[in-house]
């Protein structure tokens, strides 16, 4: 069974046709990488899945997008619950200007959980899953702003995990980080795979081949090719894919 | 002239101009202290500050009732203005569509351009009779003055809080919404706390304006130099005391008015220090510094 399915998905910002007839499937507990030159619609696709594009007044959509066979854009869909189930990690680490603890407990609190003991336990688990517990366990009440960029990004992952999501969307999560922090996040993605379905946008082809099981190549709002990562990189079927991964453009 | 020399010249001139403005303010301050000092010396500092009788003809110069009058009027004005203006700023910054926002912004700006005498006149013609008919008394009261003042400081608090709310990074909002928070939860738990230092600045500015406002207050507050017994009794503020009597005061009475200005100055300094302390404390609490 597929976790996420897109069928003939088209999106627009005003008159600009951004995503063109996207057909896409993601299996549960896999990592899928979205690659492609910038401006080709990777973020737009990702933000369609948790309906973050709804914030943009000019956004329009046609076609279907399913999460567990349920239409993400149906009028009955509870967006609050959708975004709890489909967490997002952004390109620039964006912790709240609050304490480390309050950052991680934020999602629990807004979803009405107020059992202190449960929250504390959950914060600890999430920080451990995000491989940052050892670095912050003695300063949970310090501001998240005092952490390094890489730590902030792992904190943002912990914050997402605390919500107990099923899918995690990552939009170039390492593009603002140094190589060592990048490696830590990649390790983390490997570990998270057994519990979560992950879709990651990346500009970095090595990263895509290191972390993902499947890869989709986007170009000008279309998916040119989707395949198992190894196969796509070793023997792409499409000329354009080959040109892109061998660095001839983009 | 070389580019570097030109830069140096511009920097120097800016420095001199800045120095000049500070100097002018300093001279005025010195003058006020200098002119006020004889009254304080002759009448006694504590007697002046805590005396409750102001009767220049009998040589009595206690300003305590007026300190209370100023604080009372300002405090009530803030109680009315803060919730109104912050709700309004939040609405404009976070809820309103672009169209509504572009309509409201110039309206608020216009409001801040209306001279105080017009507000005072409005108070005198509309509000004083209204308060008289609803709450008894003459209608000239702390309450009346506080309403007028609160309207006058609305635009200041609204526009400064609005700017502060708008400058909260979009990233924070996206993070919150992305975790499944509703718009309102995001405003209350992320946007508002991040904007708080700026909102406190807005309140400080509004407060300073309320303490210092003279003309509009004189027109509606009743100006009786007596301890107010309730919110509906008339009072006299420090500023109106100076404005009312300066045209005929001579001798020690004249000095006593300057001493009133000294007290006003110290009062404002005190309020600013308290407000700054609160602001510093909040900025540290949210840990983001000044946003
Ligand atoms: N809020 C928006 N309003 C209008 N156009 C947008 C908006 N966001 C993105 N776009 C456009 O959509 C296209 C795809 O952008 P994006 O999905 O961010 O690309 P990518 O993430 O692949 O670099 C770009 O041409 C961009 O200019
Ligand atoms: Mg992008």
Coordinates of C-alpha atoms and ligand atoms in Angstrom, one line a residue:
Chain A
X1 CA 0.0 0.0 0.0
X2 CA 1.3 3.4 -0.9
X3 CA 1.4 6.2 1.8
X4 CA 1.1 9.1 -0.6
X5 CA -0.2 9.1 -4.1
X6 CA -0.5 12.0 -6.5
X7 CA -2.7 11.6 -9.6
X8 CA -2.6 14.1 -12.4
X9 CA -1.8 16.9 -9.9
X10 CA -1.6 20.4 -11.4
X11 CA -0.9 23.5 -9.4
X12 CA -1.0 27.2 -10.1
X13 CA 0.1 30.4 -8.5
X14 CA -2.3 32.8 -10.1
X15 CA -1.8 32.2 -13.9
X16 CA 1.5 30.5 -13.6
X17 CA 1.2 26.8 -14.1
X18 CA 3.8 25.4 -11.7
X19 CA 3.3 21.6 -11.3
X20 CA 2.2 19.8 -14.5
X21 CA 0.4 16.5 -14.4
X22 CA 2.3 15.0 -11.5
X23 CA 1.9 11.3 -10.9
X24 CA 3.8 10.1 -7.9
X25 CA 3.8 7.3 -5.4
X26 CA 5.5 6.8 -2.1
X27 CA 5.6 3.5 -0.2
X28 CA 5.5 3.5 3.6
X29 CA 8.8 3.7 5.6
X30 CA 10.9 4.7 2.6
X31 CA 13.0 7.7 1.8
X32 CA 12.2 9.4 -1.4
X33 CA 14.4 12.2 -2.8
X34 CA 13.2 14.9 -5.0
X35 CA 15.9 16.3 -7.2
X36 CA 16.0 18.9 -10.0
X37 CA 17.2 22.4 -10.7
X38 CA 15.9 25.3 -8.6
X39 CA 12.5 26.7 -9.5
X40 CA 11.3 23.5 -11.0
X41 CA 8.6 23.0 -8.3
X42 CA 10.0 20.7 -5.7
X43 CA 9.1 22.8 -2.8
X44 CA 5.7 23.5 -4.3
X45 CA 5.0 19.8 -4.5
X46 CA 6.2 19.2 -1.0
X47 CA 4.1 22.0 0.4
X48 CA 1.0 20.7 -1.5
X49 CA 1.2 17.5 0.6
X50 CA 0.8 19.3 4.0
X51 CA -1.3 22.1 2.4
X52 CA 1.1 24.8 3.3
X53 CA 0.4 26.3 -0.1
X54 CA -3.1 27.1 1.2
X55 CA -1.4 30.1 2.9
X56 CA -0.8 31.7 -0.5
X57 CA -4.0 33.3 -1.7
X58 CA -3.3 32.8 -5.4
X59 CA -2.7 29.0 -5.1
X60 CA -4.9 26.7 -7.1
X61 CA -4.9 23.0 -7.6
X62 CA -6.4 20.3 -9.8
X63 CA -6.1 16.5 -9.6
X64 CA -5.8 14.4 -6.5
X65 CA -3.4 13.9 -3.7
X66 CA -4.0 11.0 -1.3
X67 CA -2.6 10.2 2.1
X68 CA -3.5 6.7 3.1
X69 CA -6.1 6.7 0.3
X70 CA -7.7 9.8 1.8
X71 CA -8.0 12.9 -0.3
X72 CA -5.8 15.5 1.2
X73 CA -7.8 18.3 -0.5
X74 CA -11.3 17.0 0.3
X75 CA -13.5 19.4 2.2
X76 CA -13.7 16.9 5.1
X77 CA -10.0 16.9 5.6
X78 CA -9.0 18.4 8.9
X79 CA -5.9 20.5 8.0
X80 CA -4.7 20.6 11.7
X81 CA -4.7 16.8 11.9
X82 CA -3.1 16.5 8.4
X83 CA -0.2 18.7 9.5
X84 CA 0.2 16.7 12.6
X85 CA 0.5 13.6 10.6
X86 CA 2.6 15.2 7.9
X87 CA 5.4 17.1 9.6
X88 CA 7.7 19.5 7.8
X89 CA 11.4 20.5 8.2
X90 CA 12.3 23.7 6.5
X91 CA 15.3 24.8 4.5
X92 CA 16.5 27.3 7.1
X93 CA 16.4 26.0 10.6
X94 CA 13.5 27.9 12.2
X95 CA 13.3 27.1 15.9
X96 CA 11.0 29.4 17.9
X97 CA 12.7 32.0 20.0
X98 CA 11.7 29.9 23.1
X99 CA 13.6 27.4 25.2
X100 CA 14.7 24.1 23.8
X101 CA 12.1 22.3 25.8
X102 CA 9.3 24.7 24.8
X103 CA 10.2 24.2 21.1
X104 CA 9.8 20.4 21.3
X105 CA 6.7 20.5 23.5
X106 CA 5.0 23.1 21.3
X107 CA 3.2 20.7 19.0
X108 CA 1.9 18.6 22.0
X109 CA 0.6 21.7 23.7
X110 CA -1.2 23.1 20.7
X111 CA -2.9 19.7 20.3
X112 CA -4.2 20.0 23.7
X113 CA -1.9 17.7 25.6
X114 CA -1.2 19.0 29.1
X115 CA 0.0 16.0 31.1
X116 CA 3.4 17.3 32.3
X117 CA 4.9 13.9 32.8
X118 CA 3.8 12.7 29.4
X119 CA 5.2 15.9 27.8
X120 CA 8.5 15.6 29.5
X121 CA 8.9 12.0 28.5
X122 CA 7.9 12.8 24.9
X123 CA 10.4 15.7 24.7
X124 CA 13.2 13.4 25.8
X125 CA 12.2 10.6 23.3
X126 CA 12.0 13.1 20.5
X127 CA 15.3 14.7 21.3
X128 CA 16.9 11.2 21.4
X129 CA 15.3 10.2 18.1
X130 CA 16.7 13.4 16.6
X131 CA 20.2 12.5 17.9
X132 CA 20.5 15.8 19.8
X133 CA 19.6 14.7 23.4
X134 CA 23.2 14.3 24.6
X135 CA 24.1 17.8 23.4
X136 CA 21.1 19.6 25.0
X137 CA 20.0 17.5 28.0
X138 CA 21.6 19.8 30.5
X139 CA 20.2 23.0 29.1
X140 CA 16.7 22.3 28.1
X141 CA 15.6 25.6 29.5
X142 CA 18.0 27.6 27.5
X143 CA 17.0 29.5 24.3
X144 CA 17.0 27.4 21.1
X145 CA 18.7 30.4 19.5
X146 CA 21.9 29.6 21.4
X147 CA 22.4 26.4 19.5
X148 CA 24.4 26.1 16.3
X149 CA 22.7 25.8 12.9
X150 CA 23.1 22.1 12.7
X151 CA 21.8 21.6 16.3
X152 CA 18.9 23.9 15.5
X153 CA 18.0 21.8 12.5
X154 CA 18.0 18.6 14.5
X155 CA 15.9 20.4 17.2
X156 CA 13.4 21.2 14.4
X157 CA 13.4 17.6 13.5
X158 CA 12.8 16.7 17.1
X159 CA 10.0 19.2 17.3
X160 CA 8.4 17.5 14.3
X161 CA 8.9 14.0 15.7
X162 CA 7.2 15.0 19.0
X163 CA 4.0 15.3 17.1
X164 CA 4.2 11.6 16.3
X165 CA 3.8 12.1 12.6
X166 CA 3.6 9.5 9.9
X167 CA 5.3 11.4 7.1
X168 CA 8.2 13.9 7.4
X169 CA 8.7 16.3 4.6
X170 CA 12.2 17.8 4.4
X171 CA 12.9 20.8 2.1
X172 CA 16.6 21.0 1.6
X173 CA 17.2 20.5 5.3
X174 CA 21.0 20.6 4.9
X175 CA 21.5 23.4 2.5
X176 CA 22.3 25.9 5.3
X177 CA 24.6 23.5 7.2
X178 CA 28.2 22.6 7.3
X179 CA 29.4 19.2 6.1
X180 CA 29.6 17.6 9.5
X181 CA 26.1 18.7 10.5
X182 CA 25.0 17.5 7.1
X183 CA 26.4 14.0 7.8
X184 CA 24.7 13.9 11.2
X185 CA 21.3 14.7 9.6
X186 CA 21.9 12.1 6.9
X187 CA 22.6 9.5 9.6
X188 CA 19.5 10.6 11.3
X189 CA 17.4 10.2 8.2
X190 CA 18.6 6.6 7.9
X191 CA 17.5 5.9 11.5
X192 CA 14.1 7.6 11.1
X193 CA 13.2 5.6 8.0
X194 CA 12.0 2.6 10.1
X195 CA 9.3 4.7 11.8
X196 CA 8.5 7.3 9.2
X197 CA 7.9 7.9 5.6
X198 CA 10.3 10.6 4.4
X199 CA 10.3 12.8 1.4
X200 CA 13.4 15.0 1.1
X201 CA 14.2 17.7 -1.4
X202 CA 17.9 18.0 -2.1
X203 CA 20.2 19.8 -4.5
X204 CA 23.0 17.5 -3.7
X205 CA 23.1 14.4 -5.9
X206 CA 25.5 12.6 -3.5
X207 CA 23.1 13.2 -0.7
X208 CA 20.2 11.8 -2.7
X209 CA 22.1 8.7 -3.4
X210 CA 23.3 8.3 0.2
X211 CA 19.9 8.7 1.9
X212 CA 17.1 7.7 -0.4
X213 CA 15.5 4.5 -1.6
X214 CA 13.6 6.2 -4.5
X215 CA 14.3 9.4 -6.4
X216 CA 12.1 11.5 -8.6
X217 CA 13.7 14.0 -11.0
X218 CA 11.7 17.2 -11.5
X219 CA 12.2 19.6 -14.4
X220 CA 10.1 22.6 -15.2
X221 CA 7.2 21.4 -13.0
X222 CA 7.1 17.9 -14.5
X223 CA 8.4 14.6 -13.1
X224 CA 10.7 13.4 -15.8
X225 CA 11.6 10.1 -14.2
X226 CA 11.0 8.3 -10.9
X227 CA 12.9 5.1 -10.0
X228 CA 14.8 3.3 -7.3
X229 CA 17.6 5.7 -6.5
X230 CA 20.4 3.4 -7.5
X231 CA 18.8 2.6 -10.8
X232 CA 18.0 6.2 -11.6
X233 CA 21.6 7.2 -11.0
X234 CA 23.3 4.3 -12.7
X235 CA 21.1 3.8 -15.7
X236 CA 18.6 6.6 -16.2
X237 CA 16.0 5.9 -18.9
X238 CA 15.6 9.5 -19.9
X239 CA 18.1 11.7 -21.7
X240 CA 17.3 14.7 -19.5
X241 CA 17.8 12.8 -16.3
X242 CA 21.2 11.6 -17.5
X243 CA 22.2 15.2 -18.5
X244 CA 21.1 16.5 -15.1
X245 CA 22.8 13.9 -13.0
X246 CA 26.0 14.0 -15.0
X247 CA 26.0 17.8 -14.3
X248 CA 25.5 18.9 -17.9
X249 CA 22.9 21.4 -16.7
X250 CA 21.1 22.7 -13.6
Chain B
X1 CA 37.7 66.3 -3.0
X2 CA 38.3 62.5 -2.7
X3 CA 35.6 60.1 -1.7
X4 CA 37.2 59.4 1.6
X5 CA 37.5 63.0 2.5
X6 CA 33.9 63.5 1.6
X7 CA 32.8 60.6 3.8
X8 CA 34.8 62.0 6.7
X9 CA 33.2 65.4 6.2
X10 CA 29.7 63.9 6.2
X11 CA 30.5 61.9 9.3
X12 CA 31.9 65.0 11.1
X13 CA 28.9 67.1 10.2
X14 CA 26.5 64.4 11.4
X15 CA 28.4 64.2 14.6
X16 CA 28.3 67.9 15.2
X17 CA 24.6 68.1 14.4
X18 CA 23.9 65.3 16.9
X19 CA 26.1 67.0 19.5
X20 CA 24.2 70.2 18.9
X21 CA 20.8 68.6 19.4
X22 CA 22.0 67.0 22.7
X23 CA 23.4 70.4 23.7
X24 CA 20.1 72.2 23.1
X25 CA 18.2 69.6 25.2
X26 CA 20.8 69.8 27.9
X27 CA 20.5 73.6 28.1
X28 CA 16.8 73.5 28.4
X29 CA 17.1 70.9 31.2
X30 CA 19.7 73.0 33.0
X31 CA 17.4 76.0 32.7
X32 CA 14.4 74.1 34.1
X33 CA 16.4 72.8 37.0
X34 CA 18.1 76.2 37.6
X35 CA 14.7 78.0 37.6
X36 CA 13.0 75.4 39.7
X37 CA 15.7 75.1 42.3
X38 CA 14.9 78.2 44.4
X39 CA 11.4 77.0 45.0
X40 CA 12.5 73.6 46.1
X41 CA 15.2 75.1 48.3
X42 CA 12.9 77.6 49.9
X43 CA 9.9 75.4 50.3
X44 CA 11.7 72.1 51.0
X45 CA 12.0 69.2 48.6
X46 CA 9.8 66.7 50.5
X47 CA 7.2 69.3 51.4
X48 CA 7.1 70.2 47.8
X49 CA 6.8 66.6 46.6
X50 CA 4.5 65.3 49.2
X51 CA 2.6 68.4 50.2
X52 CA -1.1 68.3 49.4
X53 CA -1.9 71.9 49.4
X54 CA -1.3 74.0 46.3
X55 CA -2.2 77.6 47.1
X56 CA 0.2 80.1 45.6
X57 CA -1.5 83.1 47.2
X58 CA -0.8 81.5 50.7
X59 CA 2.7 80.4 49.7
X60 CA 1.7 76.7 49.7
X61 CA 3.3 74.6 47.0
X62 CA 2.6 70.9 47.4
X63 CA 2.3 69.0 44.1
X64 CA 1.4 65.6 45.5
X65 CA -2.2 65.8 44.4
X66 CA -1.1 66.6 40.9
X67 CA 1.4 63.8 40.7
X68 CA -1.5 61.5 41.7
X69 CA -3.7 63.3 39.1
X70 CA -1.1 62.7 36.3
X71 CA -0.6 59.1 37.2
X72 CA -4.3 58.4 37.6
X73 CA -5.2 59.9 34.3
X74 CA -2.4 58.2 32.5
X75 CA -3.0 54.8 34.1
X76 CA -6.8 54.8 33.2
X77 CA -5.9 56.0 29.7
X78 CA -3.5 53.0 29.3
X79 CA -6.1 50.6 30.7
X80 CA -8.5 51.7 28.0
X81 CA -6.0 52.1 25.2
X82 CA -3.8 49.0 25.5
X83 CA -6.4 46.3 24.8
X84 CA -8.0 48.3 22.1
X85 CA -4.9 49.2 20.3
X86 CA -3.2 45.9 20.5
X87 CA -6.3 44.1 19.3
X88 CA -6.4 46.6 16.4
X89 CA -2.7 46.1 15.6
X90 CA -3.1 42.3 15.7
X91 CA -6.1 42.5 13.5
X92 CA -4.3 44.7 11.0
X93 CA -1.1 42.7 11.0
X94 CA -2.4 39.1 11.1
X95 CA -6.0 38.9 10.2
X96 CA -7.0 41.7 7.8
X97 CA -6.8 41.1 4.0
X98 CA -4.4 43.4 2.1
X99 CA -7.3 45.5 1.0
X100 CA -8.6 46.2 4.5
X101 CA -5.0 46.7 5.8
X102 CA -4.3 49.3 3.1
X103 CA -7.4 51.1 4.1
X104 CA -6.8 51.0 7.9
X105 CA -3.2 52.1 7.8
X106 CA -3.8 55.7 6.5
X107 CA -6.8 56.0 8.8
X108 CA -4.6 55.3 11.8
X109 CA -1.9 57.7 10.5
X110 CA -4.5 60.4 10.0
X111 CA -5.7 59.9 13.6
X112 CA -2.2 60.7 14.9
X113 CA -2.1 63.9 12.8
X114 CA -5.1 65.5 14.5
X115 CA -3.9 68.3 16.9
X116 CA -4.6 67.9 20.6
X117 CA -6.9 71.0 20.7
X118 CA -9.3 69.2 18.4
X119 CA -9.4 66.2 20.7
X120 CA -9.9 68.5 23.6
X121 CA -12.7 70.3 21.9
X122 CA -14.4 67.1 21.0
X123 CA -14.1 66.1 24.7
X124 CA -15.5 69.4 25.9
X125 CA -18.5 69.4 23.5
X126 CA -19.4 65.7 23.4
X127 CA -17.8 63.8 26.2
X128 CA -18.1 66.2 29.1
X129 CA -21.9 66.5 28.8
X130 CA -22.2 62.7 28.2
X131 CA -20.2 61.9 31.4
X132 CA -22.3 64.5 33.3
X133 CA -25.6 63.0 32.2
X134 CA -24.4 59.4 32.8
X135 CA -22.3 59.6 35.9
X136 CA -23.3 62.9 37.5
X137 CA -21.0 65.6 38.7
X138 CA -19.8 68.3 36.3
X139 CA -18.6 65.9 33.7
X140 CA -15.1 67.3 34.0
X141 CA -13.2 64.3 35.4
X142 CA -10.3 62.0 35.4
X143 CA -12.5 59.5 33.5
X144 CA -13.3 62.1 30.7
X145 CA -9.6 63.0 30.4
X146 CA -8.5 59.4 30.3
X147 CA -11.0 58.6 27.5
X148 CA -9.7 61.5 25.4
X149 CA -6.1 60.6 26.1
X150 CA -6.7 57.0 25.3
X151 CA -8.0 58.0 21.9
X152 CA -5.0 60.2 21.4
X153 CA -2.5 57.5 22.1
X154 CA -4.2 54.8 20.1
X155 CA -2.5 55.6 16.8
X156 CA 1.0 55.6 18.5
X157 CA 0.5 52.2 20.2
X158 CA -1.3 50.7 17.1
X159 CA 1.3 51.7 14.6
X160 CA 4.4 50.7 16.6
X161 CA 2.9 47.4 17.7
X162 CA 1.8 46.8 14.1
X163 CA 5.3 47.2 12.8
X164 CA 6.6 44.9 15.5
X165 CA 4.0 42.2 14.7
X166 CA 4.8 42.5 11.0
X167 CA 8.5 42.1 11.6
X168 CA 8.1 38.6 13.1
X169 CA 9.8 36.3 10.6
X170 CA 7.5 34.3 8.3
X171 CA 9.7 31.3 9.3
X172 CA 8.2 31.2 12.8
X173 CA 4.7 31.3 11.5
X174 CA 5.4 28.5 9.0
X175 CA 7.0 26.4 11.7
X176 CA 3.9 26.8 13.9
X177 CA 1.4 26.2 11.1
X178 CA 3.4 23.3 9.9
X179 CA 3.0 21.6 13.3
X180 CA -0.7 21.8 12.9
X181 CA -1.3 25.0 14.9
X182 CA -4.3 27.1 14.0
X183 CA -3.9 30.7 12.9
X184 CA -5.0 31.9 16.3
X185 CA -2.7 29.5 18.2
X186 CA 0.1 30.8 16.0
X187 CA -0.7 34.4 16.8
X188 CA -1.0 33.8 20.5
X189 CA 1.9 31.5 21.1
X190 CA 4.5 32.5 18.5
X191 CA 3.8 35.9 16.8
X192 CA 2.7 37.7 19.9
X193 CA 5.6 36.7 22.2
X194 CA 8.1 37.4 19.5
X195 CA 6.6 40.9 19.0
X196 CA 6.3 41.6 22.7
X197 CA 9.4 43.8 23.1
X198 CA 8.2 46.0 20.3
X199 CA 4.7 46.1 21.8
X200 CA 6.1 47.2 25.1
X201 CA 8.0 49.9 23.3
X202 CA 4.7 51.0 21.8
X203 CA 3.1 51.1 25.2
X204 CA 6.0 53.2 26.6
X205 CA 5.7 55.7 23.8
X206 CA 1.9 55.9 24.4
X207 CA 2.5 56.3 28.1
X208 CA 5.0 59.1 27.6
X209 CA 2.6 60.9 25.3
X210 CA -0.2 60.5 27.9
X211 CA 1.8 61.9 30.8
X212 CA 3.0 64.8 28.7
X213 CA -0.2 65.8 27.0
X214 CA -1.4 69.2 28.3
X215 CA -3.9 71.1 26.2
X216 CA -6.6 68.4 25.7
X217 CA -6.3 67.4 29.3
X218 CA -6.8 71.0 30.6
X219 CA -10.0 71.2 28.5
X220 CA -11.7 68.3 30.2
X221 CA -10.1 67.3 33.5
X222 CA -11.6 70.1 35.7
X223 CA -8.2 71.3 36.9
X224 CA -9.1 71.4 40.6
X225 CA -5.9 71.0 42.6
X226 CA -7.4 68.5 45.1
X227 CA -6.9 64.8 45.7
X228 CA -9.3 63.0 43.5
X229 CA -11.7 60.9 45.4
X230 CA -12.9 58.8 42.5
X231 CA -12.5 58.3 38.8
X232 CA -15.3 60.7 38.3
X233 CA -13.9 63.6 40.3
X234 CA -12.0 66.4 38.7
X235 CA -8.2 66.6 39.1
X236 CA -5.2 68.6 38.0
X237 CA -2.2 67.1 36.3
X238 CA 1.4 68.3 36.5
X239 CA 1.4 69.6 32.9
X240 CA -1.9 71.5 33.3
X241 CA -0.6 73.1 36.5
X242 CA 2.2 74.7 34.6
X243 CA 0.2 75.7 31.6
X244 CA -2.7 77.2 33.7
X245 CA -0.6 79.4 35.9
X246 CA 2.5 80.3 33.9
X247 CA 1.0 83.5 32.4
X248 CA 0.7 85.3 35.7
X249 CA 3.1 83.6 38.1
X250 CA 5.9 85.7 39.7
X251 CA 8.5 85.2 42.3
X252 CA 8.6 81.9 44.1
X253 CA 5.3 80.9 42.4
X254 CA 7.2 81.2 39.1
X255 CA 10.0 79.0 40.4
X256 CA 7.5 76.5 41.8
X257 CA 6.1 76.0 38.3
X258 CA 9.5 75.2 37.0
X259 CA 9.9 72.9 40.0
X260 CA 6.7 71.2 38.9
X261 CA 8.4 70.6 35.5
X262 CA 11.4 69.1 37.3
X263 CA 9.0 66.7 39.1
X264 CA 7.3 65.9 35.8
X265 CA 10.7 65.2 34.3
X266 CA 11.6 62.9 37.1
X267 CA 8.3 61.1 36.9
X268 CA 8.7 60.4 33.2
X269 CA 12.3 59.2 33.8
X270 CA 11.0 56.9 36.5
X271 CA 8.3 55.5 34.2
X272 CA 10.8 55.0 31.4
X273 CA 13.2 53.1 33.7
X274 CA 10.5 50.8 34.9
X275 CA 9.3 50.2 31.3
X276 CA 12.8 49.5 30.1
X277 CA 13.4 47.1 32.8
X278 CA 10.2 45.2 31.9
X279 CA 11.2 45.2 28.3
X280 CA 14.7 43.9 29.0
X281 CA 13.2 41.2 31.1
X282 CA 10.9 40.0 28.4
X283 CA 13.5 40.1 25.6
X284 CA 15.7 37.9 27.7
X285 CA 12.8 35.6 28.5
X286 CA 12.1 34.9 24.9
X287 CA 15.8 34.6 24.3
X288 CA 15.6 36.1 20.8
X289 CA 16.9 39.5 21.8
X290 CA 15.1 42.4 20.2
X291 CA 13.1 41.3 17.2
Ligands
LIG1 N1 4.3 32.2 -3.3 C1 4.6 32.1 -4.7 N2 3.9 32.9 -5.5 C2 4.1 32.8 -6.8 N3 5.0 32.0 -7.4 C3 5.7 31.2 -6.6 C4 5.5 31.2 -5.2 N4 6.4 30.3 -4.7 C5 7.1 29.7 -5.7 N5 6.6 30.2 -6.9 C6 7.1 29.9 -8.2 O1 6.9 28.5 -8.4 C7 8.0 27.9 -9.1 C8 8.5 26.7 -8.3 O2 9.1 27.1 -7.1 P1 9.6 26.1 -6.0 O3 8.6 25.1 -5.8 O4 10.0 26.9 -4.8 O5 10.9 25.5 -6.7 P2 12.1 24.6 -6.1 O6 11.7 24.3 -4.7 O7 12.1 23.4 -7.0 O8 13.3 25.4 -6.3 C9 9.0 29.0 -9.3 O9 9.0 29.5 -10.6 C10 8.6 30.1 -8.3 O10 9.0 31.3 -8.8
LIG2 MG1 12.7 24.9 -3.0

